[in-house]
Amino acid sequence: LPNSDGQLTTHIRQSIDEEALSSWMVQQPALAKLLFASDDISADGASLQQRWLKQRLDVRQFGFGQSNPTYLLTVRDIKLVLRRKPSKIAHPSSHALHREYRVLESLTQYNQRLRNTQHHESLDRTIPIPHPYAYCKESSIIGSEFYIMEFVEGRIFVDPKMTTIGSTEDRVEAFRDAVRVLANIHNVPWWEMGLENYGGGGRKETSGGDEQPTYIQRQLKRLLQVSSKQSELIKASSRSN
């Protein structure tokens, strides 16, 4: 997608059952509050809300992304993003959307806590993330696990060198901001935000007196397994074409 910086959308390339999605969305309290708060339909039953939403829901798929198919959902002037697990996966534990969603929820709570306490601080220590609205672990709705989050206006840089940024000053500022956000992430007290059991960190773990691989060692081993499986899938796809 030349000159698009990845933000363009296309027609749906991996199909979604929009009727089933609409039915699920109206049953999620956070989404229902967002979609129906200022409309007379908020007082009607779920079946009427579903019909109303199905008629107004526009679904497009982002043209660029990594790992997971991602869609833009538009309902009137409200924009949301749906991120789903792909139909073909390289490893059973890959694309763990429930873990992504858990981190987003925790960081959302962290940001809110900061906003309530850092009124007089000049340094912004929040983490720039979209607001998570709802998660679905069932594959019966649209064919795979997914979650819905806030749509945030911005640019998606296809080239990691960010060559589409015009001036040197703007490029320097962009990289400085990336460093600032990384520093903010490292300052998150994850043990206070419900993530204390999220991973083993860099410690040696023991089980019955036996030393176990650390979290980082397990991740490296798993990434190598995923990479090998992805290569097999690519080769198989090339042969079929």
mmCIF file with all atom_site columns, C-alpha atoms in Angstrom, residues 28-208:
data_model
loop_
_atom_site.group_PDB
_atom_site.id
_atom_site.type_symbol
_atom_site.label_atom_id
_atom_site.label_alt_id
_atom_site.label_comp_id
_atom_site.label_asym_id
_atom_site.label_entity_id
_atom_site.label_seq_id
_atom_site.pdbx_PDB_ins_code
_atom_site.Cartn_x
_atom_site.Cartn_y
_atom_site.Cartn_z
_atom_site.occupancy
_atom_site.B_iso_or_equiv
_atom_site.pdbx_formal_charge
_atom_site.auth_seq_id
_atom_site.auth_comp_id
_atom_site.auth_asym_id
_atom_site.auth_atom_id
_atom_site.pdbx_PDB_model_num
ATOM 1   C CA . GLN A 1 28  ? -21.944 -6.502  25.952 1.00 0.00 ? 28  GLN A CA 1
ATOM 2   C CA . PRO A 1 29  ? -22.679 -3.791  28.567 1.00 0.00 ? 29  PRO A CA 1
ATOM 3   C CA . ALA A 1 30  ? -19.773 -1.491  27.633 1.00 0.00 ? 30  ALA A CA 1
ATOM 4   C CA . LEU A 1 31  ? -20.576 -1.633  23.924 1.00 0.00 ? 31  LEU A CA 1
ATOM 5   C CA . ALA A 1 32  ? -24.323 -1.247  24.434 1.00 0.00 ? 32  ALA A CA 1
ATOM 6   C CA . LYS A 1 33  ? -23.733 1.821   26.596 1.00 0.00 ? 33  LYS A CA 1
ATOM 7   C CA . LEU A 1 34  ? -21.481 3.323   23.927 1.00 0.00 ? 34  LEU A CA 1
ATOM 8   C CA . LEU A 1 35  ? -23.692 2.543   20.938 1.00 0.00 ? 35  LEU A CA 1
ATOM 9   C CA . PHE A 1 36  ? -27.135 3.245   22.362 1.00 0.00 ? 36  PHE A CA 1
ATOM 10  C CA . ALA A 1 37  ? -26.515 5.900   25.026 1.00 0.00 ? 37  ALA A CA 1
ATOM 11  C CA . SER A 1 38  ? -27.929 8.835   23.049 1.00 0.00 ? 38  SER A CA 1
ATOM 12  C CA . ASP A 1 39  ? -30.515 7.040   20.950 1.00 0.00 ? 39  ASP A CA 1
ATOM 13  C CA . ASP A 1 40  ? -34.129 6.096   21.603 1.00 0.00 ? 40  ASP A CA 1
ATOM 14  C CA . ILE A 1 41  ? -33.220 2.519   20.746 1.00 0.00 ? 41  ILE A CA 1
ATOM 15  C CA . SER A 1 42  ? -31.468 2.238   24.143 1.00 0.00 ? 42  SER A CA 1
ATOM 16  C CA . ALA A 1 43  ? -34.830 1.579   25.781 1.00 0.00 ? 43  ALA A CA 1
ATOM 17  C CA . ASP A 1 44  ? -35.822 -1.184  23.348 1.00 0.00 ? 44  ASP A CA 1
ATOM 18  C CA . GLY A 1 45  ? -35.172 -4.900  23.641 1.00 0.00 ? 45  GLY A CA 1
ATOM 19  C CA . ALA A 1 46  ? -32.076 -6.761  22.488 1.00 0.00 ? 46  ALA A CA 1
ATOM 20  C CA . SER A 1 47  ? -33.731 -8.015  19.294 1.00 0.00 ? 47  SER A CA 1
ATOM 21  C CA . LEU A 1 48  ? -34.610 -4.484  18.147 1.00 0.00 ? 48  LEU A CA 1
ATOM 22  C CA . GLN A 1 49  ? -31.154 -3.248  19.119 1.00 0.00 ? 49  GLN A CA 1
ATOM 23  C CA . GLN A 1 50  ? -29.590 -6.053  17.107 1.00 0.00 ? 50  GLN A CA 1
ATOM 24  C CA . ARG A 1 51  ? -31.688 -5.179  14.051 1.00 0.00 ? 51  ARG A CA 1
ATOM 25  C CA . TRP A 1 52  ? -30.834 -1.484  14.454 1.00 0.00 ? 52  TRP A CA 1
ATOM 26  C CA . LEU A 1 53  ? -27.114 -2.265  14.749 1.00 0.00 ? 53  LEU A CA 1
ATOM 27  C CA . LYS A 1 54  ? -27.069 -4.722  11.845 1.00 0.00 ? 54  LYS A CA 1
ATOM 28  C CA . GLN A 1 55  ? -28.591 -2.073  9.565  1.00 0.00 ? 55  GLN A CA 1
ATOM 29  C CA . ARG A 1 56  ? -26.005 0.550   10.523 1.00 0.00 ? 56  ARG A CA 1
ATOM 30  C CA . LEU A 1 57  ? -22.872 -1.541  11.059 1.00 0.00 ? 57  LEU A CA 1
ATOM 31  C CA . ASP A 1 58  ? -20.212 -1.064  8.380  1.00 0.00 ? 58  ASP A CA 1
ATOM 32  C CA . VAL A 1 59  ? -17.283 -3.502  8.453  1.00 0.00 ? 59  VAL A CA 1
ATOM 33  C CA . ARG A 1 60  ? -14.003 -2.950  6.637  1.00 0.00 ? 60  ARG A CA 1
ATOM 34  C CA . GLN A 1 61  ? -10.674 -4.735  6.991  1.00 0.00 ? 61  GLN A CA 1
ATOM 35  C CA . PHE A 1 62  ? -7.388  -2.937  7.510  1.00 0.00 ? 62  PHE A CA 1
ATOM 36  C CA . GLY A 1 63  ? -5.076  -3.441  4.576  1.00 0.00 ? 63  GLY A CA 1
ATOM 37  C CA . PHE A 1 64  ? -1.924  -3.791  6.647  1.00 0.00 ? 64  PHE A CA 1
ATOM 38  C CA . GLY A 1 65  ? -1.287  -5.584  9.900  1.00 0.00 ? 65  GLY A CA 1
ATOM 39  C CA . GLN A 1 66  ? 0.767   -8.142  11.761 1.00 0.00 ? 66  GLN A CA 1
ATOM 40  C CA . SER A 1 67  ? -0.338  -11.592 12.911 1.00 0.00 ? 67  SER A CA 1
ATOM 41  C CA . ASN A 1 68  ? -4.054  -10.978 13.455 1.00 0.00 ? 68  ASN A CA 1
ATOM 42  C CA . PRO A 1 69  ? -6.794  -9.906  10.996 1.00 0.00 ? 69  PRO A CA 1
ATOM 43  C CA . THR A 1 70  ? -8.016  -6.492  12.122 1.00 0.00 ? 70  THR A CA 1
ATOM 44  C CA . TYR A 1 71  ? -11.254 -4.748  11.143 1.00 0.00 ? 71  TYR A CA 1
ATOM 45  C CA . LEU A 1 72  ? -12.709 -1.258  11.332 1.00 0.00 ? 72  LEU A CA 1
ATOM 46  C CA . LEU A 1 73  ? -16.293 -1.226  12.630 1.00 0.00 ? 73  LEU A CA 1
ATOM 47  C CA . THR A 1 74  ? -18.278 1.950   12.005 1.00 0.00 ? 74  THR A CA 1
ATOM 48  C CA . VAL A 1 75  ? -21.705 2.700   13.465 1.00 0.00 ? 75  VAL A CA 1
ATOM 49  C CA . ARG A 1 76  ? -22.771 6.209   12.507 1.00 0.00 ? 76  ARG A CA 1
ATOM 50  C CA . ASP A 1 77  ? -19.971 8.399   13.922 1.00 0.00 ? 77  ASP A CA 1
ATOM 51  C CA . ILE A 1 78  ? -18.592 5.725   16.264 1.00 0.00 ? 78  ILE A CA 1
ATOM 52  C CA . LYS A 1 79  ? -15.504 3.805   15.159 1.00 0.00 ? 79  LYS A CA 1
ATOM 53  C CA . LEU A 1 80  ? -14.260 0.612   16.761 1.00 0.00 ? 80  LEU A CA 1
ATOM 54  C CA . VAL A 1 81  ? -11.548 -1.933  15.987 1.00 0.00 ? 81  VAL A CA 1
ATOM 55  C CA . LEU A 1 82  ? -12.069 -5.694  16.039 1.00 0.00 ? 82  LEU A CA 1
ATOM 56  C CA . ARG A 1 83  ? -8.995  -7.904  16.364 1.00 0.00 ? 83  ARG A CA 1
ATOM 57  C CA . ARG A 1 84  ? -9.461  -11.619 15.800 1.00 0.00 ? 84  ARG A CA 1
ATOM 58  C CA . LYS A 1 85  ? -7.418  -14.800 15.857 1.00 0.00 ? 85  LYS A CA 1
ATOM 59  C CA . PRO A 1 86  ? -6.609  -16.038 12.327 1.00 0.00 ? 86  PRO A CA 1
ATOM 60  C CA . SER A 1 87  ? -8.238  -19.197 11.017 1.00 0.00 ? 87  SER A CA 1
ATOM 61  C CA . LYS A 1 88  ? -4.825  -20.859 10.560 1.00 0.00 ? 88  LYS A CA 1
ATOM 62  C CA . ILE A 1 89  ? -2.351  -20.642 13.417 1.00 0.00 ? 89  ILE A CA 1
ATOM 63  C CA . ALA A 1 90  ? 1.277   -21.724 13.601 1.00 0.00 ? 90  ALA A CA 1
ATOM 64  C CA . HIS A 1 91  ? 1.148   -22.915 17.227 1.00 0.00 ? 91  HIS A CA 1
ATOM 65  C CA . PRO A 1 92  ? -1.741  -23.659 19.654 1.00 0.00 ? 92  PRO A CA 1
ATOM 66  C CA . SER A 1 93  ? -0.499  -21.059 22.152 1.00 0.00 ? 93  SER A CA 1
ATOM 67  C CA . SER A 1 94  ? 0.123   -18.307 19.592 1.00 0.00 ? 94  SER A CA 1
ATOM 68  C CA . HIS A 1 95  ? -2.283  -15.389 19.045 1.00 0.00 ? 95  HIS A CA 1
ATOM 69  C CA . ALA A 1 96  ? -3.288  -15.421 22.723 1.00 0.00 ? 96  ALA A CA 1
ATOM 70  C CA . LEU A 1 97  ? -5.839  -12.623 22.463 1.00 0.00 ? 97  LEU A CA 1
ATOM 71  C CA . HIS A 1 98  ? -7.067  -13.170 26.008 1.00 0.00 ? 98  HIS A CA 1
ATOM 72  C CA . ARG A 1 99  ? -3.594  -12.185 27.238 1.00 0.00 ? 99  ARG A CA 1
ATOM 73  C CA . GLU A 1 100 ? -3.554  -9.088  25.016 1.00 0.00 ? 100 GLU A CA 1
ATOM 74  C CA . TYR A 1 101 ? -6.956  -8.064  26.322 1.00 0.00 ? 101 TYR A CA 1
ATOM 75  C CA . ARG A 1 102 ? -5.929  -8.646  29.928 1.00 0.00 ? 102 ARG A CA 1
ATOM 76  C CA . VAL A 1 103 ? -2.917  -6.333  29.490 1.00 0.00 ? 103 VAL A CA 1
ATOM 77  C CA . LEU A 1 104 ? -5.075  -3.650  27.837 1.00 0.00 ? 104 LEU A CA 1
ATOM 78  C CA . GLU A 1 105 ? -7.550  -3.796  30.736 1.00 0.00 ? 105 GLU A CA 1
ATOM 79  C CA . SER A 1 106 ? -4.756  -3.545  33.309 1.00 0.00 ? 106 SER A CA 1
ATOM 80  C CA . LEU A 1 107 ? -3.083  -0.621  31.557 1.00 0.00 ? 107 LEU A CA 1
ATOM 81  C CA . THR A 1 108 ? -6.432  1.142   31.239 1.00 0.00 ? 108 THR A CA 1
ATOM 82  C CA . GLN A 1 109 ? -6.852  0.898   35.022 1.00 0.00 ? 109 GLN A CA 1
ATOM 83  C CA . TYR A 1 110 ? -3.282  2.120   35.485 1.00 0.00 ? 110 TYR A CA 1
ATOM 84  C CA . ASN A 1 111 ? -3.862  5.148   33.237 1.00 0.00 ? 111 ASN A CA 1
ATOM 85  C CA . GLN A 1 112 ? -7.024  6.029   35.119 1.00 0.00 ? 112 GLN A CA 1
ATOM 86  C CA . ARG A 1 113 ? -5.201  5.810   38.428 1.00 0.00 ? 113 ARG A CA 1
ATOM 87  C CA . LEU A 1 114 ? -2.511  8.162   37.108 1.00 0.00 ? 114 LEU A CA 1
ATOM 88  C CA . ARG A 1 115 ? -5.075  10.651  35.815 1.00 0.00 ? 115 ARG A CA 1
ATOM 89  C CA . ASN A 1 116 ? -6.667  10.713  39.256 1.00 0.00 ? 116 ASN A CA 1
ATOM 90  C CA . THR A 1 117 ? -3.362  11.399  41.036 1.00 0.00 ? 117 THR A CA 1
ATOM 91  C CA . GLN A 1 118 ? -0.882  13.226  38.769 1.00 0.00 ? 118 GLN A CA 1
ATOM 92  C CA . HIS A 1 119 ? -2.763  16.517  38.377 1.00 0.00 ? 119 HIS A CA 1
ATOM 93  C CA . HIS A 1 120 ? 0.300   18.653  39.132 1.00 0.00 ? 120 HIS A CA 1
ATOM 94  C CA . GLU A 1 121 ? 2.923   16.618  37.276 1.00 0.00 ? 121 GLU A CA 1
ATOM 95  C CA . SER A 1 122 ? 4.412   18.024  34.080 1.00 0.00 ? 122 SER A CA 1
ATOM 96  C CA . LEU A 1 123 ? 5.546   14.588  32.842 1.00 0.00 ? 123 LEU A CA 1
ATOM 97  C CA . ASP A 1 124 ? 2.852   12.401  31.314 1.00 0.00 ? 124 ASP A CA 1
ATOM 98  C CA . ARG A 1 125 ? 3.412   8.860   32.603 1.00 0.00 ? 125 ARG A CA 1
ATOM 99  C CA . THR A 1 126 ? 0.330   7.262   30.999 1.00 0.00 ? 126 THR A CA 1
ATOM 100 C CA . ILE A 1 127 ? 0.538   4.508   28.370 1.00 0.00 ? 127 ILE A CA 1
ATOM 101 C CA . PRO A 1 128 ? -1.089  5.399   25.017 1.00 0.00 ? 128 PRO A CA 1
ATOM 102 C CA . ILE A 1 129 ? -3.439  2.485   24.392 1.00 0.00 ? 129 ILE A CA 1
ATOM 103 C CA . PRO A 1 130 ? -6.959  2.074   22.981 1.00 0.00 ? 130 PRO A CA 1
ATOM 104 C CA . HIS A 1 131 ? -9.777  1.503   25.427 1.00 0.00 ? 131 HIS A CA 1
ATOM 105 C CA . PRO A 1 132 ? -10.825 -2.198  25.469 1.00 0.00 ? 132 PRO A CA 1
ATOM 106 C CA . TYR A 1 133 ? -14.586 -2.725  25.335 1.00 0.00 ? 133 TYR A CA 1
ATOM 107 C CA . ALA A 1 134 ? -15.318 -6.455  25.122 1.00 0.00 ? 134 ALA A CA 1
ATOM 108 C CA . TYR A 1 135 ? -13.617 -9.835  24.648 1.00 0.00 ? 135 TYR A CA 1
ATOM 109 C CA . CYS A 1 136 ? -15.090 -13.057 23.219 1.00 0.00 ? 136 CYS A CA 1
ATOM 110 C CA . LYS A 1 137 ? -13.334 -16.396 23.677 1.00 0.00 ? 137 LYS A CA 1
ATOM 111 C CA . GLU A 1 138 ? -15.987 -18.358 21.788 1.00 0.00 ? 138 GLU A CA 1
ATOM 112 C CA . SER A 1 139 ? -15.290 -19.229 18.150 1.00 0.00 ? 139 SER A CA 1
ATOM 113 C CA . SER A 1 140 ? -19.002 -19.750 17.449 1.00 0.00 ? 140 SER A CA 1
ATOM 114 C CA . ILE A 1 141 ? -19.700 -16.022 16.913 1.00 0.00 ? 141 ILE A CA 1
ATOM 115 C CA . ILE A 1 142 ? -17.437 -15.094 13.989 1.00 0.00 ? 142 ILE A CA 1
ATOM 116 C CA . GLY A 1 143 ? -15.352 -18.247 13.668 1.00 0.00 ? 143 GLY A CA 1
ATOM 117 C CA . SER A 1 144 ? -12.540 -17.385 16.077 1.00 0.00 ? 144 SER A CA 1
ATOM 118 C CA . GLU A 1 145 ? -11.653 -15.641 19.336 1.00 0.00 ? 145 GLU A CA 1
ATOM 119 C CA . PHE A 1 146 ? -11.716 -11.819 19.154 1.00 0.00 ? 146 PHE A CA 1
ATOM 120 C CA . TYR A 1 147 ? -11.991 -8.561  21.048 1.00 0.00 ? 147 TYR A CA 1
ATOM 121 C CA . ILE A 1 148 ? -13.252 -5.058  20.323 1.00 0.00 ? 148 ILE A CA 1
ATOM 122 C CA . MET A 1 149 ? -11.440 -1.880  21.307 1.00 0.00 ? 149 MET A CA 1
ATOM 123 C CA . GLU A 1 150 ? -11.495 1.833   20.696 1.00 0.00 ? 150 GLU A CA 1
ATOM 124 C CA . PHE A 1 151 ? -10.378 3.190   17.318 1.00 0.00 ? 151 PHE A CA 1
ATOM 125 C CA . VAL A 1 152 ? -7.562  5.704   17.740 1.00 0.00 ? 152 VAL A CA 1
ATOM 126 C CA . GLU A 1 153 ? -6.757  8.167   14.968 1.00 0.00 ? 153 GLU A CA 1
ATOM 127 C CA . GLY A 1 154 ? -3.146  8.041   13.866 1.00 0.00 ? 154 GLY A CA 1
ATOM 128 C CA . ARG A 1 155 ? -0.618  6.688   11.443 1.00 0.00 ? 155 ARG A CA 1
ATOM 129 C CA . ILE A 1 156 ? 0.512   3.080   11.036 1.00 0.00 ? 156 ILE A CA 1
ATOM 130 C CA . PHE A 1 157 ? 4.080   3.036   9.799  1.00 0.00 ? 157 PHE A CA 1
ATOM 131 C CA . VAL A 1 158 ? 4.684   0.235   7.319  1.00 0.00 ? 158 VAL A CA 1
ATOM 132 C CA . ASP A 1 159 ? 8.374   1.116   7.142  1.00 0.00 ? 159 ASP A CA 1
ATOM 133 C CA . PRO A 1 160 ? 9.983   0.863   10.623 1.00 0.00 ? 160 PRO A CA 1
ATOM 134 C CA . LYS A 1 161 ? 12.394  3.624   9.585  1.00 0.00 ? 161 LYS A CA 1
ATOM 135 C CA . MET A 1 162 ? 9.329   5.902   9.302  1.00 0.00 ? 162 MET A CA 1
ATOM 136 C CA . THR A 1 163 ? 10.611  7.439   6.073  1.00 0.00 ? 163 THR A CA 1
ATOM 137 C CA . THR A 1 164 ? 7.203   8.981   5.376  1.00 0.00 ? 164 THR A CA 1
ATOM 138 C CA . ILE A 1 165 ? 7.784   11.534  8.150  1.00 0.00 ? 165 ILE A CA 1
ATOM 139 C CA . GLY A 1 166 ? 8.827   14.631  6.264  1.00 0.00 ? 166 GLY A CA 1
ATOM 140 C CA . SER A 1 167 ? 11.361  16.519  8.360  1.00 0.00 ? 167 SER A CA 1
ATOM 141 C CA . THR A 1 168 ? 14.330  15.353  10.388 1.00 0.00 ? 168 THR A CA 1
ATOM 142 C CA . GLU A 1 169 ? 12.982  17.242  13.403 1.00 0.00 ? 169 GLU A CA 1
ATOM 143 C CA . ASP A 1 170 ? 9.688   15.361  13.265 1.00 0.00 ? 170 ASP A CA 1
ATOM 144 C CA . ARG A 1 171 ? 11.497  12.025  12.935 1.00 0.00 ? 171 ARG A CA 1
ATOM 145 C CA . VAL A 1 172 ? 13.661  12.820  15.966 1.00 0.00 ? 172 VAL A CA 1
ATOM 146 C CA . GLU A 1 173 ? 10.562  13.794  17.962 1.00 0.00 ? 173 GLU A CA 1
ATOM 147 C CA . ALA A 1 174 ? 8.790   10.570  16.949 1.00 0.00 ? 174 ALA A CA 1
ATOM 148 C CA . PHE A 1 175 ? 11.689  8.405   18.128 1.00 0.00 ? 175 PHE A CA 1
ATOM 149 C CA . ARG A 1 176 ? 11.967  10.419  21.347 1.00 0.00 ? 176 ARG A CA 1
ATOM 150 C CA . ASP A 1 177 ? 8.297   9.793   22.008 1.00 0.00 ? 177 ASP A CA 1
ATOM 151 C CA . ALA A 1 178 ? 8.800   6.062   21.398 1.00 0.00 ? 178 ALA A CA 1
ATOM 152 C CA . VAL A 1 179 ? 11.552  6.069   24.036 1.00 0.00 ? 179 VAL A CA 1
ATOM 153 C CA . ARG A 1 180 ? 9.294   8.022   26.417 1.00 0.00 ? 180 ARG A CA 1
ATOM 154 C CA . VAL A 1 181 ? 6.504   5.442   26.028 1.00 0.00 ? 181 VAL A CA 1
ATOM 155 C CA . LEU A 1 182 ? 8.919   2.541   26.556 1.00 0.00 ? 182 LEU A CA 1
ATOM 156 C CA . ALA A 1 183 ? 10.146  4.211   29.745 1.00 0.00 ? 183 ALA A CA 1
ATOM 157 C CA . ASN A 1 184 ? 6.552   4.662   30.923 1.00 0.00 ? 184 ASN A CA 1
ATOM 158 C CA . ILE A 1 185 ? 5.821   0.974   30.260 1.00 0.00 ? 185 ILE A CA 1
ATOM 159 C CA . HIS A 1 186 ? 8.843   -0.063  32.346 1.00 0.00 ? 186 HIS A CA 1
ATOM 160 C CA . ASN A 1 187 ? 7.553   2.111   35.190 1.00 0.00 ? 187 ASN A CA 1
ATOM 161 C CA . VAL A 1 188 ? 4.180   0.319   35.382 1.00 0.00 ? 188 VAL A CA 1
ATOM 162 C CA . PRO A 1 189 ? 3.846   -1.508  38.737 1.00 0.00 ? 189 PRO A CA 1
ATOM 163 C CA . TRP A 1 190 ? 2.529   -4.654  37.053 1.00 0.00 ? 190 TRP A CA 1
ATOM 164 C CA . TRP A 1 191 ? 2.310   -6.509  40.369 1.00 0.00 ? 191 TRP A CA 1
ATOM 165 C CA . GLU A 1 192 ? -0.334  -3.998  41.474 1.00 0.00 ? 192 GLU A CA 1
ATOM 166 C CA . MET A 1 193 ? -2.348  -4.151  38.242 1.00 0.00 ? 193 MET A CA 1
ATOM 167 C CA . GLY A 1 194 ? -3.446  -7.791  38.252 1.00 0.00 ? 194 GLY A CA 1
ATOM 168 C CA . LEU A 1 195 ? -0.459  -8.994  36.229 1.00 0.00 ? 195 LEU A CA 1
ATOM 169 C CA . GLU A 1 196 ? 1.568   -10.526 39.059 1.00 0.00 ? 196 GLU A CA 1
ATOM 170 C CA . ASN A 1 197 ? 0.995   -14.042 37.659 1.00 0.00 ? 197 ASN A CA 1
ATOM 171 C CA . TYR A 1 198 ? 1.404   -13.049 34.035 1.00 0.00 ? 198 TYR A CA 1
ATOM 172 C CA . GLY A 1 199 ? 4.921   -14.455 33.607 1.00 0.00 ? 199 GLY A CA 1
ATOM 173 C CA . GLY A 1 200 ? 7.935   -15.682 35.508 1.00 0.00 ? 200 GLY A CA 1
ATOM 174 C CA . GLY A 1 201 ? 10.143  -12.737 34.601 1.00 0.00 ? 201 GLY A CA 1
ATOM 175 C CA . GLY A 1 202 ? 13.857  -13.463 34.429 1.00 0.00 ? 202 GLY A CA 1
ATOM 176 C CA . ARG A 1 203 ? 13.932  -15.696 37.495 1.00 0.00 ? 203 ARG A CA 1
ATOM 177 C CA . LYS A 1 204 ? 14.817  -19.341 37.498 1.00 0.00 ? 204 LYS A CA 1
ATOM 178 C CA . GLU A 1 205 ? 11.629  -21.198 38.299 1.00 0.00 ? 205 GLU A CA 1
ATOM 179 C CA . THR A 1 206 ? 11.481  -24.392 40.319 1.00 0.00 ? 206 THR A CA 1
ATOM 180 C CA . SER A 1 207 ? 9.015   -27.249 40.350 1.00 0.00 ? 207 SER A CA 1
ATOM 181 C CA . GLY A 1 208 ? 9.498   -29.938 42.958 1.00 0.00 ? 208 GLY A CA 1
#
